[in-house]
CSV table of N, CA and C in Angstrom, one decimal:
chain,number,residue,atom,x,y,z
A,1,ILE,N,34.4,-88.1,-32.1
A,1,ILE,CA,34.9,-88.4,-30.8
A,1,ILE,C,35.3,-87.1,-30.1
A,2,ALA,N,36.1,-86.3,-30.8
A,2,ALA,CA,36.5,-85.0,-30.3
A,2,ALA,C,35.4,-84.1,-29.9
A,3,SER,N,34.3,-84.1,-30.7
A,3,SER,CA,33.2,-83.3,-30.4
A,3,SER,C,32.4,-83.8,-29.2
A,4,GLU,N,32.3,-85.1,-29.0
A,4,GLU,CA,31.6,-85.7,-27.8
A,4,GLU,C,32.5,-85.3,-26.6
A,5,PHE,N,33.8,-85.5,-26.7
A,5,PHE,CA,34.6,-85.2,-25.6
A,5,PHE,C,34.6,-83.8,-25.2
A,6,ALA,N,34.6,-82.9,-26.1
A,6,ALA,CA,34.5,-81.4,-25.8
A,6,ALA,C,33.2,-81.1,-25.1
A,7,ALA,N,32.2,-81.7,-25.6
A,7,ALA,CA,30.9,-81.4,-24.9
A,7,ALA,C,30.8,-82.0,-23.5
A,8,PHE,N,31.5,-83.1,-23.3
A,8,PHE,CA,31.5,-83.7,-22.0
A,8,PHE,C,32.3,-83.0,-21.0
A,9,VAL,N,33.5,-82.4,-21.4
A,9,VAL,CA,34.4,-81.8,-20.4
A,9,VAL,C,34.1,-80.3,-20.2
A,10,ARG,N,33.2,-79.7,-20.9
A,10,ARG,CA,33.0,-78.3,-20.8
A,10,ARG,C,32.4,-77.9,-19.5
A,11,ALA,N,32.3,-76.6,-19.2
A,11,ALA,CA,31.8,-76.1,-18.0
A,11,ALA,C,30.3,-76.5,-17.9
A,12,PRO,N,29.7,-76.4,-16.7
A,12,PRO,CA,28.3,-76.7,-16.5
A,12,PRO,C,27.4,-76.0,-17.5
A,13,VAL,N,26.3,-76.6,-17.8
A,13,VAL,CA,25.4,-76.1,-18.8
A,13,VAL,C,24.7,-74.8,-18.4
A,14,GLU,N,24.6,-73.9,-19.3
A,14,GLU,CA,23.8,-72.7,-19.1
A,14,GLU,C,22.4,-73.0,-18.9
A,15,ARG,N,21.7,-72.4,-18.0
A,15,ARG,CA,20.3,-72.6,-17.7
A,15,ARG,C,19.4,-71.5,-18.1
A,16,SER,N,19.8,-70.7,-19.1
A,16,SER,CA,19.1,-69.4,-19.3
A,16,SER,C,18.0,-69.5,-20.4
A,17,GLN,N,18.1,-70.4,-21.3
A,17,GLN,CA,17.1,-70.4,-22.4
A,17,GLN,C,16.0,-71.4,-22.1
A,18,ARG,N,14.8,-70.9,-22.5
A,18,ARG,CA,13.6,-71.8,-22.5
A,18,ARG,C,13.6,-72.7,-23.7
A,19,VAL,N,13.6,-74.0,-23.5
A,19,VAL,CA,13.7,-75.0,-24.5
A,19,VAL,C,12.5,-76.0,-24.4
A,20,ASP,N,11.9,-76.2,-25.6
A,20,ASP,CA,10.8,-77.2,-25.6
A,20,ASP,C,11.3,-78.6,-25.9
A,21,MET,N,11.3,-79.4,-24.9
A,21,MET,CA,11.8,-80.8,-25.0
A,21,MET,C,11.1,-81.6,-26.1
A,22,ILE,N,9.8,-81.3,-26.3
A,22,ILE,CA,9.0,-82.1,-27.3
A,22,ILE,C,9.5,-81.6,-28.7
A,23,SER,N,9.7,-80.3,-28.9
A,23,SER,CA,10.1,-79.8,-30.2
A,23,SER,C,11.5,-80.4,-30.5
A,24,ILE,N,12.4,-80.4,-29.6
A,24,ILE,CA,13.7,-80.9,-29.8
A,24,ILE,C,13.6,-82.4,-30.1
A,25,THR,N,12.9,-83.2,-29.4
A,25,THR,CA,12.7,-84.6,-29.6
A,25,THR,C,12.2,-84.9,-31.0
A,26,ARG,N,11.1,-84.2,-31.4
A,26,ARG,CA,10.6,-84.4,-32.7
A,26,ARG,C,11.6,-84.0,-33.8
A,27,GLY,N,12.4,-83.0,-33.6
A,27,GLY,CA,13.4,-82.6,-34.6
A,27,GLY,C,14.5,-83.6,-34.7
A,28,VAL,N,14.8,-84.3,-33.6
A,28,VAL,CA,15.9,-85.3,-33.6
A,28,VAL,C,15.3,-86.6,-34.3
A,29,ILE,N,14.1,-86.9,-34.1
A,29,ILE,CA,13.5,-88.2,-34.6
A,29,ILE,C,13.3,-88.1,-36.1
A,30,GLN,N,12.8,-86.9,-36.6
A,30,GLN,CA,12.3,-86.8,-38.0
A,30,GLN,C,13.3,-87.4,-39.0
A,31,PRO,N,14.6,-87.0,-39.0
A,31,PRO,CA,15.5,-87.5,-40.1
A,31,PRO,C,15.6,-89.1,-40.1
A,32,TYR,N,15.5,-89.7,-38.9
A,32,TYR,CA,15.6,-91.1,-38.8
A,32,TYR,C,14.3,-91.8,-39.3
A,33,ARG,N,13.2,-91.1,-39.0
A,33,ARG,CA,11.9,-91.7,-39.5
A,33,ARG,C,11.9,-92.0,-41.0
A,34,ASP,N,12.5,-91.1,-41.7
A,34,ASP,CA,12.6,-91.2,-43.2
A,34,ASP,C,13.4,-92.4,-43.7
A,35,VAL,N,14.2,-93.0,-42.9
A,35,VAL,CA,15.1,-94.0,-43.3
A,35,VAL,C,15.1,-95.3,-42.5
A,36,LEU,N,14.0,-95.4,-41.7
A,36,LEU,CA,13.8,-96.6,-40.8
A,36,LEU,C,13.8,-97.9,-41.7
A,37,PRO,N,14.4,-99.0,-41.2
A,37,PRO,CA,14.2,-100.3,-41.9
A,37,PRO,C,12.8,-100.7,-41.8
A,38,GLU,N,12.3,-101.5,-42.7
A,38,GLU,CA,10.9,-101.9,-42.8
A,38,GLU,C,10.5,-102.6,-41.6
A,39,GLY,N,11.3,-103.4,-40.9
A,39,GLY,CA,10.9,-104.1,-39.7
A,39,GLY,C,11.0,-103.4,-38.4
A,40,LEU,N,11.3,-102.1,-38.5
A,40,LEU,CA,11.5,-101.3,-37.2
A,40,LEU,C,10.3,-100.4,-37.1
A,41,ARG,N,9.6,-100.4,-36.0
A,41,ARG,CA,8.4,-99.6,-35.7
A,41,ARG,C,8.8,-98.5,-34.7
A,42,LEU,N,8.5,-97.3,-35.0
A,42,LEU,CA,8.8,-96.1,-34.1
A,42,LEU,C,7.5,-95.4,-33.7
A,43,THR,N,7.2,-95.4,-32.5
A,43,THR,CA,5.9,-94.7,-32.1
A,43,THR,C,6.3,-93.5,-31.1
A,44,GLU,N,5.4,-92.5,-31.1
A,44,GLU,CA,5.6,-91.3,-30.3
A,44,GLU,C,4.4,-91.0,-29.5
A,45,LYS,N,4.6,-90.5,-28.3
A,45,LYS,CA,3.5,-90.0,-27.5
A,45,LYS,C,4.0,-88.8,-26.7
A,46,PHE,N,3.4,-87.6,-27.0
A,46,PHE,CA,3.8,-86.4,-26.4
A,46,PHE,C,2.7,-85.6,-25.8
A,47,ASP,N,3.0,-85.0,-24.6
A,47,ASP,CA,2.1,-84.0,-24.0
A,47,ASP,C,2.2,-82.7,-24.8
A,48,GLU,N,1.5,-81.7,-24.3
A,48,GLU,CA,1.7,-80.4,-24.9
A,48,GLU,C,3.1,-79.9,-24.6
A,49,ALA,N,3.5,-78.8,-25.1
A,49,ALA,CA,4.9,-78.3,-25.0
A,49,ALA,C,5.4,-78.4,-23.6
A,50,SER,N,6.6,-78.9,-23.4
A,50,SER,CA,7.2,-79.1,-22.1
A,50,SER,C,8.5,-78.3,-22.1
A,51,PHE,N,8.5,-77.1,-21.5
A,51,PHE,CA,9.6,-76.2,-21.5
A,51,PHE,C,10.5,-76.4,-20.3
A,52,VAL,N,11.8,-76.5,-20.6
A,52,VAL,CA,12.8,-76.6,-19.6
A,52,VAL,C,13.8,-75.4,-19.8
A,53,LEU,N,14.7,-75.2,-18.8
A,53,LEU,CA,15.8,-74.2,-19.0
A,53,LEU,C,17.1,-74.9,-19.3
A,54,GLY,N,17.8,-74.5,-20.4
A,54,GLY,CA,19.0,-75.1,-20.7
A,54,GLY,C,19.6,-74.6,-22.0
A,55,GLU,N,20.6,-75.3,-22.5
A,55,GLU,CA,21.2,-74.9,-23.7
A,55,GLU,C,20.7,-75.9,-24.8
A,56,PRO,N,20.0,-75.4,-25.8
A,56,PRO,CA,19.3,-76.2,-26.8
A,56,PRO,C,20.3,-77.3,-27.5
A,57,LYS,N,21.5,-76.9,-27.8
A,57,LYS,CA,22.4,-77.8,-28.6
A,57,LYS,C,22.8,-79.0,-27.7
A,58,LEU,N,23.0,-78.7,-26.4
A,58,LEU,CA,23.4,-79.9,-25.5
A,58,LEU,C,22.2,-80.8,-25.2
A,59,ILE,N,21.1,-80.2,-25.0
A,59,ILE,CA,19.9,-81.0,-24.8
A,59,ILE,C,19.6,-81.8,-26.0
A,60,GLU,N,19.7,-81.2,-27.2
A,60,GLU,CA,19.5,-82.0,-28.5
A,60,GLU,C,20.5,-83.1,-28.6
A,61,ARG,N,21.8,-82.8,-28.3
A,61,ARG,CA,22.8,-83.9,-28.3
A,61,ARG,C,22.4,-85.1,-27.4
A,62,ALA,N,22.0,-84.7,-26.2
A,62,ALA,CA,21.6,-85.8,-25.2
A,62,ALA,C,20.5,-86.6,-25.8
A,63,VAL,N,19.4,-86.0,-26.3
A,63,VAL,CA,18.3,-86.7,-26.9
A,63,VAL,C,18.8,-87.5,-28.1
A,64,ARG,N,19.6,-87.0,-29.0
A,64,ARG,CA,20.1,-87.7,-30.1
A,64,ARG,C,20.9,-89.0,-29.7
A,65,ASN,N,21.7,-88.8,-28.6
A,65,ASN,CA,22.5,-90.0,-28.1
A,65,ASN,C,21.6,-91.1,-27.7
A,66,LEU,N,20.5,-90.7,-27.0
A,66,LEU,CA,19.5,-91.8,-26.5
A,66,LEU,C,18.8,-92.4,-27.7
A,67,ILE,N,18.4,-91.6,-28.7
A,67,ILE,CA,17.7,-92.2,-29.8
A,67,ILE,C,18.6,-93.1,-30.6
A,68,GLU,N,19.8,-92.6,-30.8
A,68,GLU,CA,20.8,-93.5,-31.6
A,68,GLU,C,21.1,-94.7,-30.9
A,69,ASN,N,21.2,-94.7,-29.6
A,69,ASN,CA,21.5,-95.9,-28.8
A,69,ASN,C,20.4,-96.9,-29.0
A,70,SER,N,19.1,-96.5,-29.0
A,70,SER,CA,18.0,-97.4,-29.2
A,70,SER,C,18.0,-97.9,-30.6
A,71,LEU,N,18.2,-97.0,-31.6
A,71,LEU,CA,18.3,-97.5,-33.0
A,71,LEU,C,19.3,-98.5,-33.2
A,72,GLN,N,20.5,-98.3,-32.6
A,72,GLN,CA,21.6,-99.3,-32.8
A,72,GLN,C,21.3,-100.6,-32.1
A,73,ALA,N,20.6,-100.5,-30.9
A,73,ALA,CA,20.3,-101.7,-30.2
A,73,ALA,C,19.3,-102.6,-30.9
A,74,VAL,N,18.3,-101.9,-31.5
A,74,VAL,CA,17.2,-102.7,-32.1
A,74,VAL,C,17.6,-103.2,-33.5
A,75,GLY,N,18.4,-102.5,-34.2
A,75,GLY,CA,18.8,-102.9,-35.5
A,75,GLY,C,17.7,-102.8,-36.5
A,76,ALA,N,17.5,-103.8,-37.4
A,76,ALA,CA,16.6,-103.8,-38.5
A,76,ALA,C,15.1,-104.2,-38.1
A,77,SER,N,14.9,-104.8,-36.9
A,77,SER,CA,13.6,-105.1,-36.6
A,77,SER,C,13.4,-105.0,-35.1
A,78,GLY,N,12.2,-104.5,-34.7
A,78,GLY,CA,11.8,-104.4,-33.3
A,78,GLY,C,11.0,-103.1,-33.2
A,79,GLU,N,11.0,-102.6,-32.0
A,79,GLU,CA,10.1,-101.4,-31.7
A,79,GLU,C,10.8,-100.4,-30.8
A,80,ILE,N,10.6,-99.2,-31.1
A,80,ILE,CA,11.1,-98.1,-30.2
A,80,ILE,C,9.9,-97.2,-29.9
A,81,ARG,N,9.7,-96.9,-28.6
A,81,ARG,CA,8.6,-96.0,-28.2
A,81,ARG,C,9.2,-94.8,-27.5
A,82,VAL,N,8.8,-93.6,-28.0
A,82,VAL,CA,9.3,-92.4,-27.5
A,82,VAL,C,8.2,-91.6,-26.9
A,83,SER,N,8.3,-91.2,-25.6
A,83,SER,CA,7.3,-90.3,-25.0
A,83,SER,C,8.0,-89.2,-24.3
A,84,CYS,N,7.3,-88.1,-24.2
A,84,CYS,CA,7.8,-86.9,-23.4
A,84,CYS,C,6.5,-86.4,-22.7
A,85,LEU,N,6.5,-86.6,-21.4
A,85,LEU,CA,5.3,-86.2,-20.7
A,85,LEU,C,5.7,-85.3,-19.5
A,86,LYS,N,4.8,-84.5,-18.9
A,86,LYS,CA,5.1,-83.8,-17.7
A,86,LYS,C,4.7,-84.7,-16.5
A,87,VAL,N,5.8,-84.8,-15.7
A,87,VAL,CA,5.6,-85.7,-14.5
A,87,VAL,C,6.1,-85.0,-13.3
A,88,THR,N,5.2,-84.5,-12.4
A,88,THR,CA,5.5,-83.9,-11.1
A,88,THR,C,6.7,-82.9,-11.2
A,89,GLY,N,6.5,-81.8,-12.0
A,89,GLY,CA,7.5,-80.8,-12.1
A,89,GLY,C,8.6,-81.0,-13.1
A,90,PHE,N,8.6,-82.1,-13.8
A,90,PHE,CA,9.7,-82.5,-14.7
A,90,PHE,C,9.1,-82.8,-16.1
A,91,ALA,N,9.9,-82.5,-17.1
A,91,ALA,CA,9.7,-83.0,-18.5
A,91,ALA,C,10.4,-84.3,-18.5
A,92,GLU,N,9.7,-85.4,-18.7
A,92,GLU,CA,10.3,-86.7,-18.7
A,92,GLU,C,10.3,-87.4,-20.1
A,93,LEU,N,11.5,-87.5,-20.7
A,93,LEU,CA,11.6,-88.2,-22.0
A,93,LEU,C,11.9,-89.6,-21.7
A,94,VAL,N,11.1,-90.5,-22.2
A,94,VAL,CA,11.3,-91.9,-22.0
A,94,VAL,C,11.4,-92.6,-23.4
A,95,ILE,N,12.5,-93.3,-23.6
A,95,ILE,CA,12.7,-94.0,-24.8
A,95,ILE,C,12.9,-95.5,-24.5
A,96,GLU,N,11.9,-96.3,-25.0
A,96,GLU,CA,11.9,-97.7,-24.8
A,96,GLU,C,12.2,-98.5,-26.1
A,97,ASP,N,13.0,-99.6,-26.0
A,97,ASP,CA,13.3,-100.3,-27.2
A,97,ASP,C,13.3,-101.8,-26.8
A,98,THR,N,13.1,-102.6,-27.9
A,98,THR,CA,13.1,-104.1,-27.7
A,98,THR,C,14.4,-104.7,-28.1
A,99,GLY,N,15.5,-103.9,-28.0
A,99,GLY,CA,16.8,-104.5,-28.3
A,99,GLY,C,17.3,-105.5,-27.3
A,100,PRO,N,18.5,-106.1,-27.4
A,100,PRO,CA,18.9,-107.1,-26.5
A,100,PRO,C,19.2,-106.7,-25.1
A,101,GLY,N,19.4,-105.4,-24.9
A,101,GLY,CA,19.6,-104.9,-23.5
A,101,GLY,C,21.1,-105.1,-23.1
A,102,PHE,N,21.3,-105.3,-21.8
A,102,PHE,CA,22.6,-105.3,-21.2
A,102,PHE,C,22.6,-106.2,-19.9
A,103,ASP,N,23.7,-106.7,-19.5
A,103,ASP,CA,23.8,-107.5,-18.3
A,103,ASP,C,24.0,-106.5,-17.1
A,104,GLU,N,23.9,-107.1,-15.9
A,104,GLU,CA,24.1,-106.3,-14.7
A,104,GLU,C,25.5,-105.6,-14.6
A,105,GLU,N,26.5,-106.3,-15.0
A,105,GLU,CA,27.8,-105.8,-14.9
A,105,GLU,C,27.9,-104.5,-15.8
A,106,ALA,N,27.4,-104.6,-17.0
A,106,ALA,CA,27.4,-103.5,-17.9
A,106,ALA,C,26.5,-102.4,-17.4
A,107,ARG,N,25.4,-102.7,-16.8
A,107,ARG,CA,24.4,-101.7,-16.3
A,107,ARG,C,25.1,-100.8,-15.3
A,108,ALA,N,26.0,-101.4,-14.5
A,108,ALA,CA,26.6,-100.6,-13.4
A,108,ALA,C,27.6,-99.6,-14.0
A,109,ARG,N,28.0,-99.7,-15.3
A,109,ARG,CA,29.0,-98.9,-15.9
A,109,ARG,C,28.5,-98.0,-17.0
A,110,LEU,N,27.2,-98.1,-17.4
A,110,LEU,CA,26.7,-97.5,-18.6
A,110,LEU,C,27.0,-96.0,-18.7
A,111,PHE,N,27.0,-95.3,-17.6
A,111,PHE,CA,27.1,-93.8,-17.7
A,111,PHE,C,28.6,-93.4,-17.4
A,112,GLU,N,29.5,-94.4,-17.3
A,112,GLU,CA,30.9,-94.0,-17.1
A,112,GLU,C,31.5,-93.5,-18.5
A,113,PRO,N,32.3,-92.5,-18.4
A,113,PRO,CA,33.0,-92.0,-19.6
A,113,PRO,C,33.9,-93.1,-20.2
A,114,PHE,N,33.8,-93.3,-21.5
A,114,PHE,CA,34.6,-94.2,-22.3
A,114,PHE,C,34.2,-95.7,-22.2
A,115,PHE,N,33.1,-95.9,-21.4
A,115,PHE,CA,32.6,-97.3,-21.4
A,115,PHE,C,31.6,-97.5,-22.5
A,116,SER,N,31.7,-98.6,-23.2
A,116,SER,CA,30.7,-98.9,-24.2
A,116,SER,C,30.5,-100.4,-24.4
A,117,THR,N,29.3,-100.8,-24.7
A,117,THR,CA,29.1,-102.3,-25.0
A,117,THR,C,29.2,-102.5,-26.5
A,118,LYS,N,29.4,-101.4,-27.3
A,118,LYS,CA,29.4,-101.5,-28.7
A,118,LYS,C,30.9,-101.5,-29.2
A,119,THR,N,31.1,-102.0,-30.4
A,119,THR,CA,32.5,-102.0,-31.0
A,119,THR,C,32.8,-100.6,-31.6
A,120,GLN,N,31.8,-99.8,-31.9
A,120,GLN,CA,32.1,-98.5,-32.4
A,120,GLN,C,31.6,-97.4,-31.5
A,121,GLY,N,32.1,-96.2,-31.6
A,121,GLY,CA,31.7,-95.1,-30.7
A,121,GLY,C,32.8,-94.8,-29.7
A,122,SER,N,32.5,-93.6,-29.1
A,122,SER,CA,33.5,-93.1,-28.1
A,122,SER,C,33.3,-93.5,-26.7
A,123,GLY,N,32.1,-94.1,-26.4
A,123,GLY,CA,31.8,-94.4,-25.0
A,123,GLY,C,31.5,-93.1,-24.2
A,124,LEU,N,31.2,-92.0,-24.8
A,124,LEU,CA,30.9,-90.8,-24.2
A,124,LEU,C,29.4,-90.4,-24.3
A,125,GLY,N,28.6,-91.1,-25.1
A,125,GLY,CA,27.2,-90.7,-25.3
A,125,GLY,C,26.4,-90.7,-24.1
A,126,LEU,N,26.4,-91.8,-23.3
A,126,LEU,CA,25.5,-91.8,-22.1
A,126,LEU,C,26.1,-91.0,-21.0
A,127,ALA,N,27.4,-90.9,-20.9
A,127,ALA,CA,28.1,-90.0,-19.9
A,127,ALA,C,27.7,-88.6,-20.2
A,128,LEU,N,27.6,-88.2,-21.4
A,128,LEU,CA,27.1,-86.8,-21.8
A,128,LEU,C,25.7,-86.6,-21.4
A,129,VAL,N,24.8,-87.6,-21.7
A,129,VAL,CA,23.4,-87.5,-21.3
A,129,VAL,C,23.3,-87.3,-19.8
A,130,LYS,N,24.0,-88.1,-19.0
A,130,LYS,CA,23.9,-87.9,-17.6
A,130,LYS,C,24.4,-86.6,-17.1
A,131,LYS,N,25.5,-86.1,-17.7
A,131,LYS,CA,26.1,-84.8,-17.3
A,131,LYS,C,25.2,-83.7,-17.6
A,132,VAL,N,24.6,-83.7,-18.8
A,132,VAL,CA,23.6,-82.6,-19.2
A,132,VAL,C,22.4,-82.6,-18.2
A,133,ALA,N,21.9,-83.8,-18.0
A,133,ALA,CA,20.7,-83.9,-17.1
A,133,ALA,C,21.1,-83.4,-15.7
A,134,GLU,N,22.2,-83.8,-15.1
A,134,GLU,CA,22.5,-83.4,-13.7
A,134,GLU,C,22.9,-81.9,-13.7
A,135,ASP,N,23.6,-81.4,-14.7
A,135,ASP,CA,23.9,-80.0,-14.7
A,135,ASP,C,22.7,-79.1,-14.7
A,136,LEU,N,21.6,-79.6,-15.2
A,136,LEU,CA,20.3,-78.9,-15.3
A,136,LEU,C,19.4,-79.2,-14.2
A,137,GLY,N,19.8,-80.0,-13.2
A,137,GLY,CA,19.0,-80.3,-12.1
A,137,GLY,C,18.1,-81.5,-12.3
A,138,GLY,N,18.4,-82.3,-13.3
A,138,GLY,CA,17.6,-83.5,-13.6
A,138,GLY,C,18.3,-84.8,-13.4
A,139,SER,N,17.9,-85.8,-14.1
A,139,SER,CA,18.5,-87.1,-13.9
A,139,SER,C,18.4,-87.9,-15.2
A,140,ALA,N,19.2,-88.9,-15.3
A,140,ALA,CA,19.2,-89.9,-16.4
A,140,ALA,C,19.3,-91.3,-15.9
A,141,SER,N,18.6,-92.2,-16.5
A,141,SER,CA,18.7,-93.6,-16.0
A,141,SER,C,18.4,-94.5,-17.2
A,142,LEU,N,18.9,-95.7,-17.0
A,142,LEU,CA,18.7,-96.8,-18.1
A,142,LEU,C,18.4,-98.1,-17.3
A,143,GLU,N,17.3,-98.7,-17.6
A,143,GLU,CA,16.9,-99.9,-16.9
A,143,GLU,C,16.5,-100.9,-18.0
A,144,ARG,N,16.5,-102.2,-17.6
A,144,ARG,CA,16.0,-103.3,-18.4
A,144,ARG,C,14.9,-103.9,-17.6
A,145,ASP,N,13.7,-104.0,-18.3
A,145,ASP,CA,12.5,-104.5,-17.6
A,145,ASP,C,11.9,-105.6,-18.6
A,146,GLY,N,12.2,-106.8,-18.3
A,146,GLY,CA,11.8,-107.9,-19.2
A,146,GLY,C,12.4,-107.8,-20.5
A,147,GLU,N,11.6,-107.6,-21.6
A,147,GLU,CA,12.1,-107.5,-22.9
A,147,GLU,C,12.3,-106.1,-23.4
A,148,VAL,N,12.2,-105.1,-22.5
A,148,VAL,CA,12.3,-103.7,-22.9
A,148,VAL,C,13.4,-103.0,-22.1
A,149,THR,N,14.2,-102.2,-22.9
A,149,THR,CA,15.2,-101.3,-22.3
A,149,THR,C,14.5,-99.9,-22.2
A,150,ARG,N,14.6,-99.3,-21.1
A,150,ARG,CA,14.0,-98.0,-20.9
A,150,ARG,C,15.0,-97.0,-20.4
A,151,ALA,N,15.2,-95.9,-21.3
A,151,ALA,CA,16.0,-94.8,-21.0
A,151,ALA,C,15.1,-93.6,-20.5
A,152,VAL,N,15.5,-93.0,-19.4
A,152,VAL,CA,14.7,-91.9,-18.9
A,152,VAL,C,15.6,-90.7,-18.7
A,153,PHE,N,15.2,-89.6,-19.4
A,153,PHE,CA,16.0,-88.3,-19.3
A,153,PHE,C,15.0,-87.3,-18.7
A,154,ARG,N,15.3,-86.8,-17.5
A,154,ARG,CA,14.3,-85.9,-16.8
A,154,ARG,C,15.0,-84.5,-16.5
A,155,LEU,N,14.2,-83.5,-16.9
A,155,LEU,CA,14.7,-82.1,-16.6
A,155,LEU,C,13.6,-81.4,-16.0
A,156,PRO,N,13.9,-80.5,-15.0
A,156,PRO,CA,12.9,-79.7,-14.3
A,156,PRO,C,12.2,-78.8,-15.3
A,157,LEU,N,10.8,-78.7,-15.2
A,157,LEU,CA,10.1,-77.8,-16.1
A,157,LEU,C,10.4,-76.3,-15.7
A,158,ALA,N,10.4,-75.5,-16.7
A,158,ALA,CA,10.6,-74.0,-16.5
A,158,ALA,C,9.3,-73.4,-16.0
A,159,ASP,N,9.5,-72.4,-15.2
A,159,ASP,CA,8.3,-71.7,-14.7
A,159,ASP,C,7.5,-71.0,-15.8
């Protein structure tokens, strides 16, 4: 909790390093892939390298928070689809899952610090995702579309 809070309240993110969003995402996913429950399917779709400017550790933490949210939502059975594609000047990471989702009241508060729909955790995960995205000139969103929850983390592509 202290680590999440420290990352959340720190100064705006440095934009000096070129970071490959796909490489970071693959690195985050790999340890989970080795221990997935039998009934959980994880698929990936990636463009070629998608470089953004930022601080690798904070971008990695944001990606990890989104992946862990999906894993916790889906539980032992379901599907998670991860894609990172170049979309009009942005690297767009999309994580879709077949978990139970959230109601409209919760949706309005998902990115608020210390708000959580879970019994465990700090309530800072999605707040950190949004802060990192906005500090780097991007955006973060979470939507429910039928049976699928879709998290989108967008950062501007580096020149």
